[in-house]
């Protein structure tokens, strides 16, 4: 019955989204409606299921009832809005008429390409092989272990209302709705890995097409949208120059010869160096000795200094599942709002539906909510309409309780070094060199403005993103010049003629996001600001797409401008070539990387069967611990890197865990008292103390084995002791 239930859930989810989008009597294309219906159905259906699960538990009935409830409510609201059947019929009729006049071959080809690409990519995210659970990419191994933990805590351990499975005794403040959605698929019978991968692949395809729809909505065309989508997934900086450096060295030239200065000053030898380098470039690309985007490599091995912007596909879109849901919701809301703003009559339902998506973002992706406040704030200032009150009212009604919970919660600790938000002028420009102390907001703003005239700041962004930041600067100067003297204004208008007004409004909002991220770090780990920078990058990508596809009068201008997106994509294209089937295994990005072994899955199944759902485990801290990732149990403290980056004040827990694992060597023993203090039910003793994330001090396995605690489960490396009745 599993395929039937999953298919029924998919149908109800699409019906829920279609009913919501059908309420909107605004000019939305059929593809826009279909994509927004998919996204809104997934998000609102999951939210409704969550609400029902709080009342009746997470089971087949509540999973299916969630999207069904959304459908019923949407159809009830149709009395006060448009008839969903009519709006969809009109959209389909218009699409058929347009396609009859001019079939969208380019869009259809792009759709087929992204479906094939993301299907092949996500098939290798998490999969089973001979009973073991494996990841195809290192970033997925690192991040999806956490998503498996949250998913399993809902689906296996009935973690409702949700407590943090990585930090016992605390509420789950992490935006959990994407993992809850996957948990609902597990309840219907889908495997844990597939329940994460399938929605991810579908949303990745939807995002690529939504970017194209946004470009069309702005009037810059399908081609510009495809360029923008490619940049958002693959865009980067100058890391590709490392290919030439490695090819030069591989051909046998010395370090001195492999420099631009030597080639220029010694033209005779320089010709041989260039030809030899070009000869070895294909071999280096086929078997890349290092990642040329700088990801997952020591700073000394990066092709250029201080690379912080890695290929988005592997840095964000694959490992960070919440971003997929959040970005899809954000672009859907922007399209709905832009469509409503283009209508002369008032469009209250459109703003209400957009407010519904915004209001759910605190449960989906908090960074996206921060960005949308900025982007929509610009639109509110420019387009003063009463319908904004509908968006605000719905968003506050749904999202305010969660926002209050997040704001009132502890934001790390100064002692732990993870207090947030905090000022870091210039973001990571000075990474590894020590940032200048900031005395307050005024000082931080002054330092941030000073960075704009600093060669180091410009060099950092040029290395990481190529022409993106200089292009933004030129665009802003040209926009300002449009208000200058008449002669200058005329030239400025010609320069910026390729930018429609709606795109300009998004671009200005995106630049505010860029400025904010160069002043404030919004989470404990400063690199996580990239989750906000991405939305600025969306604005840049759309501008680049418009620039490259605009009908410039002179052919050589068009040819030159087409090189702008090409230079931004070279590094990302080189990186994904490591995915090709003929890439040597030693250089491939596709692993595999083991998450849990066969016997660890058996151990997890045993724990799920014999231990209470809410049991608390003292665990070793490994990110891929089967007690958490498969059995869904709660840890005193999970992988420290996650807990720290989420801004959790860990207090003395790390030290207390070390004390408990060390056992007792004297008559004064603190172990039993700490077990009671943290309400520990079971203790995991894992002999792999040097694995990533594991407690690295000696674990006193002999002491634990001598205490007479009952053993409830065992694998090759792990023993689980029942300490509930410890004296």
Coordinates of N, CA and C in Angstrom, one line a residue, residues 213-342:
X213 N 10.5 32.0 -14.4 CA 9.2 32.7 -14.4 C 9.4 34.1 -13.8
X214 N 10.2 34.2 -12.8 CA 10.5 35.6 -12.3 C 11.1 36.5 -13.3
X215 N 12.0 35.9 -14.1 CA 12.6 36.7 -15.2 C 11.5 37.2 -16.2
X216 N 10.6 36.2 -16.6 CA 9.6 36.6 -17.5 C 8.6 37.6 -16.9
X217 N 8.4 37.5 -15.6 CA 7.5 38.4 -14.9 C 8.1 39.8 -14.9
X218 N 9.5 39.9 -14.9 CA 10.2 41.2 -15.0 C 10.3 41.7 -16.4
X219 N 9.9 40.9 -17.4 CA 10.0 41.3 -18.8 C 11.4 41.1 -19.4
X220 N 12.2 40.3 -18.9 CA 13.6 40.1 -19.5 C 13.7 38.8 -20.2
X221 N 12.7 38.0 -20.2 CA 12.6 36.8 -21.1 C 13.2 35.5 -20.5
X222 N 12.9 34.4 -21.3 CA 13.2 33.1 -20.8 C 14.8 32.9 -20.8
X223 N 15.4 33.4 -21.9 CA 16.9 33.3 -22.0 C 17.6 33.9 -20.8
X224 N 17.1 35.1 -20.4 CA 17.7 35.8 -19.2 C 17.5 34.9 -17.9
X225 N 16.3 34.4 -17.9 CA 16.0 33.5 -16.7 C 16.8 32.3 -16.6
X226 N 17.1 31.7 -17.8 CA 18.0 30.5 -17.8 C 19.4 30.9 -17.3
X227 N 19.9 32.0 -17.8 CA 21.2 32.5 -17.4 C 21.2 32.7 -15.9
X228 N 20.2 33.3 -15.4 CA 20.1 33.6 -13.9 C 20.0 32.3 -13.1
X229 N 19.2 31.4 -13.6 CA 19.2 30.1 -12.9 C 20.5 29.4 -12.9
X230 N 21.2 29.4 -14.0 CA 22.5 28.8 -14.0 C 23.5 29.4 -13.1
X231 N 23.4 30.8 -13.0 CA 24.3 31.5 -12.0 C 24.0 31.1 -10.6
X232 N 22.7 31.1 -10.3 CA 22.3 30.8 -8.9 C 22.7 29.4 -8.5
X233 N 22.8 28.5 -9.4 CA 23.2 27.1 -9.0 C 24.7 26.9 -9.2
X234 N 25.4 27.6 -10.1 CA 26.8 27.3 -10.4 C 27.7 28.5 -10.3
X235 N 27.2 29.6 -10.0 CA 28.0 30.8 -10.1 C 29.1 30.9 -9.0
X236 N 30.2 31.5 -9.4 CA 31.3 31.6 -8.5 C 32.3 32.6 -9.0
X237 N 33.5 32.5 -8.6 CA 34.6 33.5 -8.9 C 35.7 33.0 -9.7
X238 N 36.9 33.3 -9.3 CA 38.1 33.0 -10.1 C 38.8 31.8 -9.8
X239 N 38.2 30.9 -9.0 CA 38.9 29.7 -8.6 C 39.4 28.8 -9.8
X240 N 38.8 29.0 -10.9 CA 39.2 28.2 -12.1 C 40.6 28.4 -12.5
X241 N 41.2 29.5 -12.1 CA 42.6 29.8 -12.5 C 43.5 28.7 -11.9
X242 N 43.1 28.0 -10.8 CA 43.9 27.0 -10.3 C 44.1 25.8 -11.3
X243 N 43.2 25.7 -12.2 CA 43.3 24.6 -13.3 C 44.6 24.9 -14.1
X244 N 44.8 26.1 -14.4 CA 46.0 26.5 -15.2 C 47.3 26.3 -14.4
X245 N 47.2 26.7 -13.1 CA 48.4 26.5 -12.3 C 48.8 25.0 -12.1
X246 N 47.7 24.2 -11.9 CA 48.0 22.8 -11.8 C 48.4 22.1 -13.1
X247 N 47.9 22.6 -14.2 CA 48.2 22.0 -15.5 C 49.7 22.4 -15.8
X248 N 50.1 23.7 -15.5 CA 51.4 24.1 -15.7 C 52.4 23.3 -14.9
X249 N 52.1 23.0 -13.7 CA 53.0 22.2 -12.8 C 53.0 20.8 -13.3
X250 N 51.9 20.3 -13.8 CA 51.8 18.9 -14.2 C 52.7 18.7 -15.5
X251 N 52.8 19.7 -16.3 CA 53.6 19.6 -17.5 C 55.1 19.6 -17.2
X252 N 55.5 20.0 -16.0 CA 56.9 19.9 -15.6 C 57.5 21.3 -15.4
X253 N 56.8 22.4 -15.6 CA 57.4 23.7 -15.4 C 57.5 24.0 -13.9
X254 N 58.5 24.9 -13.6 CA 58.7 25.3 -12.2 C 57.7 26.3 -11.7
X255 N 57.7 26.5 -10.4 CA 56.7 27.4 -9.9 C 57.0 28.8 -10.4
X256 N 58.2 29.2 -10.6 CA 58.6 30.5 -11.2 C 58.0 30.7 -12.6
X257 N 58.2 29.6 -13.4 CA 57.7 29.7 -14.8 C 56.2 29.8 -14.8
X258 N 55.5 29.2 -13.9 CA 54.1 29.1 -13.9 C 53.5 30.4 -13.3
X259 N 54.0 31.5 -13.7 CA 53.4 32.8 -13.2 C 53.2 33.7 -14.4
X260 N 52.2 34.6 -14.2 CA 51.9 35.5 -15.3 C 53.0 36.4 -15.6
X261 N 53.7 36.8 -14.5 CA 54.9 37.7 -14.7 C 55.9 37.1 -15.6
X262 N 56.2 35.8 -15.4 CA 57.3 35.2 -16.2 C 56.8 35.1 -17.6
X263 N 55.6 34.8 -17.9 CA 55.1 34.6 -19.3 C 55.2 36.0 -20.0
X264 N 55.0 37.1 -19.3 CA 55.0 38.4 -19.9 C 56.4 38.8 -20.1
X265 N 57.3 38.6 -19.1 CA 58.7 39.2 -19.2 C 59.6 38.3 -20.0
X266 N 59.2 37.0 -20.2 CA 60.1 36.1 -21.0 C 59.2 35.5 -22.1
X267 N 58.9 36.3 -23.1 CA 58.0 35.8 -24.1 C 58.4 34.5 -24.8
X268 N 59.7 34.3 -25.0 CA 60.2 33.1 -25.7 C 59.8 31.9 -24.9
X269 N 60.2 31.9 -23.6 CA 59.9 30.7 -22.8 C 58.4 30.7 -22.5
X270 N 57.8 31.9 -22.5 CA 56.4 32.0 -22.1 C 55.5 31.3 -23.1
X271 N 55.8 31.3 -24.4 CA 55.0 30.6 -25.4 C 55.0 29.1 -25.1
X272 N 56.2 28.5 -24.7 CA 56.3 27.1 -24.3 C 55.4 26.8 -23.1
X273 N 55.5 27.7 -22.1 CA 54.7 27.5 -20.9 C 53.2 27.5 -21.2
X274 N 52.8 28.5 -22.0 CA 51.3 28.5 -22.3 C 50.9 27.3 -23.1
X275 N 51.7 26.9 -24.1 CA 51.3 25.7 -24.9 C 51.3 24.5 -24.1
X276 N 52.3 24.3 -23.2 CA 52.4 23.1 -22.4 C 51.2 23.1 -21.4
X277 N 50.9 24.3 -20.8 CA 49.8 24.3 -19.9 C 48.5 24.0 -20.5
X278 N 48.2 24.5 -21.7 CA 47.0 24.2 -22.4 C 46.9 22.7 -22.8
X279 N 48.0 22.1 -23.0 CA 48.0 20.7 -23.4 C 47.6 19.9 -22.2
X280 N 47.9 20.3 -21.0 CA 47.5 19.5 -19.8 C 46.2 19.9 -19.1
X281 N 45.6 20.9 -19.6 CA 44.4 21.4 -19.0 C 43.3 20.3 -19.1
X282 N 43.0 19.6 -20.2 CA 41.9 18.6 -20.2 C 42.2 17.5 -19.2
X283 N 43.4 17.1 -19.0 CA 43.7 16.0 -18.1 C 43.5 16.4 -16.7
X284 N 43.8 17.7 -16.4 CA 43.6 18.2 -15.0 C 42.1 18.3 -14.7
X285 N 41.3 18.8 -15.7 CA 39.9 18.9 -15.5 C 39.2 17.5 -15.3
X286 N 39.7 16.5 -16.1 CA 39.2 15.2 -16.0 C 39.5 14.5 -14.7
X287 N 40.7 14.8 -14.1 CA 41.0 14.2 -12.8 C 41.5 15.3 -11.9
X288 N 40.6 16.1 -11.4 CA 40.9 17.3 -10.6 C 41.6 17.0 -9.3
X289 N 42.8 17.5 -9.1 CA 43.5 17.1 -7.8 C 43.0 17.9 -6.6
X290 N 42.2 18.9 -6.8 CA 41.6 19.6 -5.7 C 40.3 20.3 -6.1
X291 N 39.5 20.7 -5.2 CA 38.3 21.5 -5.6 C 38.6 22.9 -5.9
X292 N 38.3 23.3 -7.1 CA 38.7 24.7 -7.6 C 37.8 25.8 -7.1
X293 N 36.7 25.4 -6.4 CA 35.9 26.4 -5.8 C 36.3 26.6 -4.3
X294 N 37.3 25.9 -3.9 CA 37.9 26.0 -2.5 C 37.1 25.3 -1.4
X295 N 36.1 24.5 -1.8 CA 35.2 23.9 -0.8 C 35.9 22.7 -0.2
X296 N 35.7 22.4 1.1 CA 36.2 21.2 1.8 C 37.7 21.0 1.5
X297 N 38.5 22.0 1.6 CA 39.9 21.9 1.5 C 40.6 22.9 2.4
X298 N 41.8 22.6 2.8 CA 42.5 23.6 3.7 C 42.8 24.8 2.9
X299 N 42.9 25.9 3.7 CA 43.1 27.2 3.1 C 44.4 27.2 2.2
X300 N 45.4 26.5 2.6 CA 46.7 26.4 1.8 C 46.5 25.8 0.5
X301 N 45.4 24.9 0.3 CA 45.2 24.2 -0.9 C 44.2 24.9 -1.8
X302 N 43.6 26.0 -1.4 CA 42.7 26.8 -2.2 C 43.4 27.4 -3.4
X303 N 42.8 27.5 -4.5 CA 43.4 28.0 -5.7 C 43.8 29.5 -5.6
X304 N 43.0 30.2 -4.7 CA 43.3 31.6 -4.5 C 43.0 31.9 -3.0
X305 N 43.5 32.9 -2.4 CA 43.4 33.1 -0.9 C 41.9 33.5 -0.5
X306 N 41.5 33.0 0.6 CA 40.3 33.3 1.3 C 39.1 33.2 0.4
X307 N 38.9 32.0 -0.2 CA 37.7 31.7 -1.0 C 36.6 31.3 0.0
X308 N 35.5 32.0 0.1 CA 34.4 31.7 1.0 C 33.1 31.4 0.2
X309 N 33.1 31.6 -1.1 CA 31.9 31.4 -1.9 C 32.1 30.2 -2.7
X310 N 31.5 29.1 -2.3 CA 31.7 27.8 -3.0 C 30.6 27.6 -4.0
X311 N 30.8 26.6 -4.8 CA 29.7 26.4 -5.8 C 28.4 26.1 -5.2
X312 N 27.4 27.0 -5.4 CA 26.1 26.9 -4.7 C 25.5 25.6 -4.7
X313 N 25.6 24.8 -5.8 CA 25.0 23.5 -6.0 C 25.4 22.6 -4.8
X314 N 26.7 22.6 -4.5 CA 27.2 21.7 -3.4 C 27.2 22.4 -2.1
X315 N 27.3 23.7 -2.0 CA 27.4 24.4 -0.7 C 26.0 24.6 -0.1
X316 N 25.0 24.8 -1.0 CA 23.6 25.1 -0.4 C 22.6 24.2 -0.9
X317 N 22.4 24.1 -2.2 CA 21.2 23.5 -2.8 C 21.1 22.0 -2.4
X318 N 22.2 21.3 -2.4 CA 22.2 19.9 -2.1 C 22.1 19.7 -0.6
X319 N 23.1 20.2 0.2 CA 23.1 19.9 1.7 C 22.1 20.6 2.5
X320 N 21.7 21.8 2.2 CA 20.8 22.6 3.0 C 19.4 22.5 2.6
X321 N 18.7 21.5 3.1 CA 17.3 21.2 2.6 C 16.3 22.4 3.0
X322 N 16.5 23.0 4.1 CA 15.6 24.1 4.5 C 15.6 25.2 3.5
X323 N 16.8 25.4 2.9 CA 16.9 26.5 1.9 C 16.1 26.2 0.7
X324 N 16.0 25.0 0.3 CA 15.2 24.6 -0.9 C 13.7 25.0 -0.6
X325 N 13.2 24.7 0.5 CA 11.8 25.0 0.8 C 11.7 26.6 1.0
X326 N 12.6 27.2 1.7 CA 12.5 28.6 1.9 C 12.6 29.4 0.6
X327 N 13.6 29.1 -0.2 CA 13.8 29.8 -1.4 C 12.6 29.7 -2.4
X328 N 12.1 28.5 -2.5 CA 10.9 28.2 -3.3 C 9.7 29.0 -2.8
X329 N 9.5 29.1 -1.5 CA 8.4 29.9 -0.9 C 8.6 31.4 -1.2
X330 N 9.9 31.8 -1.1 CA 10.2 33.3 -1.3 C 9.9 33.7 -2.7
X331 N 10.4 32.9 -3.7 CA 10.2 33.3 -5.1 C 8.7 33.2 -5.4
X332 N 8.0 32.2 -4.9 CA 6.6 32.1 -5.2 C 5.9 33.3 -4.6
X333 N 6.2 33.8 -3.4 CA 5.6 34.9 -2.9 C 5.9 36.2 -3.7
X334 N 7.1 36.3 -4.1 CA 7.5 37.5 -4.9 C 6.7 37.5 -6.2
X335 N 6.6 36.4 -6.9 CA 5.8 36.3 -8.1 C 4.4 36.7 -7.9
X336 N 3.8 36.2 -6.9 CA 2.4 36.5 -6.6 C 2.2 38.0 -6.3
X337 N 3.1 38.6 -5.5 CA 3.0 40.0 -5.2 C 3.2 40.8 -6.4
X338 N 4.2 40.5 -7.2 CA 4.5 41.3 -8.5 C 3.3 41.2 -9.4
X339 N 2.7 40.0 -9.5 CA 1.5 39.9 -10.4 C 0.4 40.7 -9.9
X340 N 0.2 40.7 -8.6 CA -0.9 41.5 -8.0 C -0.7 43.0 -8.1
X341 N 0.6 43.4 -8.0 CA 0.9 44.8 -8.2 C 0.7 45.3 -9.6
X342 N 0.7 44.4 -10.6 CA 0.5 44.8 -11.9 C -1.0 45.0 -12.3

